[in-house]
Amino acid sequence: MYGHNVSHSKRRTRKIFKPNLHRAKVVIGGTSKSMKLCTKCLRMVKTAMQASVSTRGAAASDADTKLADSDSIGAEAIVEVPQA
C-alpha cells in the first residue's frame, strides 16, 4: 500500500500504514501466553471458540462471560484456543 498525508496547504508526506494489533492472553493446551494479534485474527479466534463452545453445550455460559469481560475497554482479551 502507499499513500500520502495531505495537509490544508496540500503538502504531501508519506503515509505510514501499521497493523491494528491488540494484546491478548491466549490459552493453548492449558498454558496461558500473552500475544499480539491483529484484529482480524482475534475475531477469527473468538468465533472459533464460540463455535466449539456451542457444540459442547453446558460450558457456553462460562465462555460468554469471559468474552463479555474481555470486550471492556482497557482490559486484555482472554481467548481459549481449542486443541484439534
XYZ file of N, CA and C in Angstrom:
252
model
N 0.831 -1.178 0.000
C 0.000 0.000 0.000
C 0.876 1.242 0.000
N 0.336 2.284 -0.502
C 1.057 3.545 -0.499
C 0.041 4.668 -0.361
N 0.523 5.832 -0.031
C -0.363 6.979 0.084
C 0.356 8.155 0.706
N -0.388 9.234 0.854
C 0.170 10.459 1.405
C -0.778 11.036 2.445
N -0.207 11.706 3.454
C -0.981 12.593 4.310
C -0.965 13.947 3.624
N -2.128 14.540 3.424
C -2.213 15.814 2.714
C -2.711 16.873 3.690
N -1.907 17.910 3.898
C -2.282 18.993 4.810
C -3.208 19.981 4.109
N -3.649 20.981 4.869
C -4.534 22.007 4.312
C -3.851 22.759 3.166
N -2.533 22.967 3.287
C -1.795 23.677 2.234
C -1.351 22.739 1.106
N -1.864 21.511 1.127
C -1.625 20.500 0.087
C -0.199 19.956 0.057
N 0.551 20.100 1.157
C 1.871 19.470 1.236
C 1.666 17.981 1.478
N 2.431 17.162 0.797
C 2.257 15.715 0.909
C 3.445 15.084 1.625
N 3.135 14.257 2.616
C 4.158 13.455 3.291
C 3.722 12.005 3.202
N 4.679 11.099 3.238
C 4.366 9.673 3.102
C 3.521 9.197 4.275
N 2.492 8.451 3.967
C 1.626 7.887 4.992
C 2.223 6.569 5.462
N 2.186 6.331 6.765
C 2.709 5.093 7.338
C 1.522 4.195 7.680
N 1.499 3.008 7.101
C 0.442 2.042 7.367
C 0.959 1.030 8.381
N 0.257 0.901 9.508
C 0.653 -0.040 10.552
C -0.499 -1.004 10.810
N -0.199 -2.238 11.210
C -1.264 -3.194 11.519
C -1.976 -2.809 12.814
N -3.234 -3.195 12.918
C -4.048 -2.910 14.097
C -3.871 -4.069 15.081
N -2.861 -3.983 15.958
C -2.526 -5.067 16.872
C -3.123 -4.831 18.253
N -3.515 -5.946 18.910
C -4.055 -5.910 20.265
C -3.361 -6.982 21.085
N -3.140 -6.691 22.366
C -2.586 -7.703 23.266
C -3.710 -8.635 23.685
N -3.434 -9.931 23.680
C -4.422 -10.920 24.099
C -3.705 -12.045 24.813
N -4.338 -12.550 25.860
C -3.826 -13.743 26.518
C -4.517 -14.927 25.866
N -3.735 -15.815 25.304
C -4.266 -16.973 24.591
C -3.935 -18.215 25.398
N -4.956 -19.031 25.675
C -4.762 -20.273 26.414
C -4.644 -21.398 25.399
N -3.455 -21.987 25.311
C -3.200 -23.077 24.375
C -2.749 -24.283 25.180
N -3.553 -25.332 25.143
C -3.191 -26.558 25.849
C -3.060 -26.371 27.352
N -3.841 -25.464 27.930
C -3.803 -25.246 29.367
C -2.775 -24.227 29.824
N -1.888 -23.780 28.943
C -0.902 -22.767 29.321
C -1.308 -21.426 28.717
N -1.157 -20.371 29.503
C -1.534 -19.032 29.074
C -0.328 -18.312 28.494
N -0.496 -17.747 27.307
C 0.572 -16.998 26.652
C 0.036 -15.632 26.262
N 0.856 -14.603 26.429
C 0.487 -13.259 26.018
C 1.007 -13.038 24.602
N 0.115 -12.634 23.698
C 0.484 -12.469 22.298
C -0.078 -11.160 21.766
N 0.475 -10.710 20.652
C -0.090 -9.592 19.913
C -0.806 -10.172 18.699
N -2.098 -9.882 18.583
C -2.893 -10.387 17.470
C -3.505 -9.221 16.712
N -3.587 -9.364 15.396
C -4.297 -8.353 14.624
C -5.800 -8.538 14.880
N -6.572 -7.524 14.577
C -8.000 -7.540 14.864
C -8.701 -8.671 14.123
N -8.310 -8.908 12.886
C -8.932 -9.964 12.090
C -8.670 -11.337 12.716
N -7.426 -11.569 13.165
C -7.081 -12.850 13.789
C -7.816 -13.028 15.111
N -7.943 -11.955 15.886
C -8.641 -12.016 17.161
C -10.107 -12.374 16.954
N -10.735 -11.791 15.932
C -12.130 -12.119 15.623
C -12.272 -13.570 15.200
N -11.334 -14.067 14.383
C -11.407 -15.455 13.928
C -11.276 -16.416 15.103
N -10.371 -16.120 16.036
C -10.173 -16.993 17.196
C -11.410 -16.974 18.078
N -12.002 -15.789 18.292
C -13.202 -15.702 19.130
C -14.369 -16.465 18.523
N -14.575 -16.361 17.202
C -15.680 -17.082 16.579
C -15.430 -18.583 16.595
N -14.179 -19.000 16.431
C -13.866 -20.429 16.506
C -14.119 -20.947 17.911
N -13.793 -20.125 18.915
C -14.020 -20.530 20.294
C -15.518 -20.628 20.577
N -16.298 -19.660 20.101
C -17.739 -19.703 20.323
C -18.365 -20.911 19.643
N -17.883 -21.269 18.456
C -18.419 -22.431 17.747
C -18.099 -23.712 18.499
N -16.878 -23.808 19.040
C -16.511 -25.020 19.768
C -17.246 -25.105 21.094
N -17.518 -23.963 21.719
C -18.240 -23.959 22.991
C -19.698 -24.319 22.768
N -20.300 -23.842 21.679
C -21.705 -24.143 21.420
C -21.907 -25.627 21.142
N -20.900 -26.311 20.615
C -21.037 -27.751 20.391
C -20.896 -28.519 21.697
N -20.179 -27.933 22.665
C -20.034 -28.590 23.965
C -21.293 -28.469 24.805
N -21.964 -27.295 24.764
C -23.233 -27.151 25.455
C -23.159 -26.452 26.789
N -22.952 -27.164 27.881
C -23.093 -26.625 29.235
C -22.080 -25.538 29.558
N -20.912 -25.575 28.980
C -19.868 -24.599 29.298
C -20.049 -23.283 28.551
N -21.122 -23.149 27.780
C -21.314 -21.943 26.971
C -21.473 -20.696 27.825
N -22.158 -20.808 28.959
C -22.375 -19.614 29.783
C -21.068 -19.098 30.367
N -20.144 -19.985 30.752
C -18.852 -19.560 31.284
C -18.037 -18.839 30.226
N -18.030 -19.344 29.016
C -17.244 -18.730 27.949
C -17.830 -17.383 27.547
N -19.165 -17.260 27.561
C -19.783 -15.987 27.208
C -19.409 -14.898 28.202
N -19.324 -15.241 29.494
C -18.937 -14.228 30.472
C -17.483 -13.835 30.284
N -16.619 -14.775 29.911
C -15.220 -14.434 29.643
C -15.117 -13.485 28.462
N -15.902 -13.743 27.401
C -15.867 -12.871 26.234
C -16.422 -11.494 26.566
N -17.486 -11.437 27.365
C -18.063 -10.149 27.720
C -17.085 -9.338 28.566
N -16.376 -9.981 29.492
C -15.400 -9.281 30.318
C -14.232 -8.789 29.485
N -13.831 -9.544 28.484
C -12.663 -9.168 27.691
C -12.965 -8.043 26.713
N -14.255 -7.787 26.423
C -14.598 -6.737 25.476
C -14.576 -5.345 26.091
N -14.435 -5.240 27.415
C -14.403 -3.917 28.034
C -13.120 -3.190 27.643
N -13.190 -1.884 27.604
C -12.059 -1.072 27.146
C -10.940 -1.118 28.177
N -9.715 -1.311 27.714
C -8.553 -1.309 28.586
C -8.210 -2.667 29.165
N -9.041 -3.667 28.967
C -8.762 -4.995 29.509
C -8.142 -5.865 28.430
N -7.311 -6.793 28.857
C -6.741 -7.739 27.902
C -7.781 -8.803 27.586
N -7.803 -9.233 26.366
C -8.731 -10.281 25.958
C -8.168 -11.635 26.370
N -9.033 -12.490 26.909
C -8.623 -13.847 27.258
C -9.315 -14.779 26.281
N -8.538 -15.424 25.459
C -9.073 -16.259 24.393
C -8.544 -17.663 24.581
N -9.445 -18.638 24.600
C -9.024 -20.029 24.697
C -9.060 -20.640 23.306
N -7.939 -21.191 22.879
C -7.853 -21.821 21.568
C -8.079 -23.316 21.757
N -9.129 -23.870 21.135
C -9.384 -25.298 21.301
C -8.319 -26.140 20.610
N -7.932 -27.225 21.249
C -6.955 -28.151 20.673
C -7.648 -29.010 19.627
N -7.027 -29.205 18.504
C -7.622 -30.013 17.437
C -7.190 -31.461 17.538
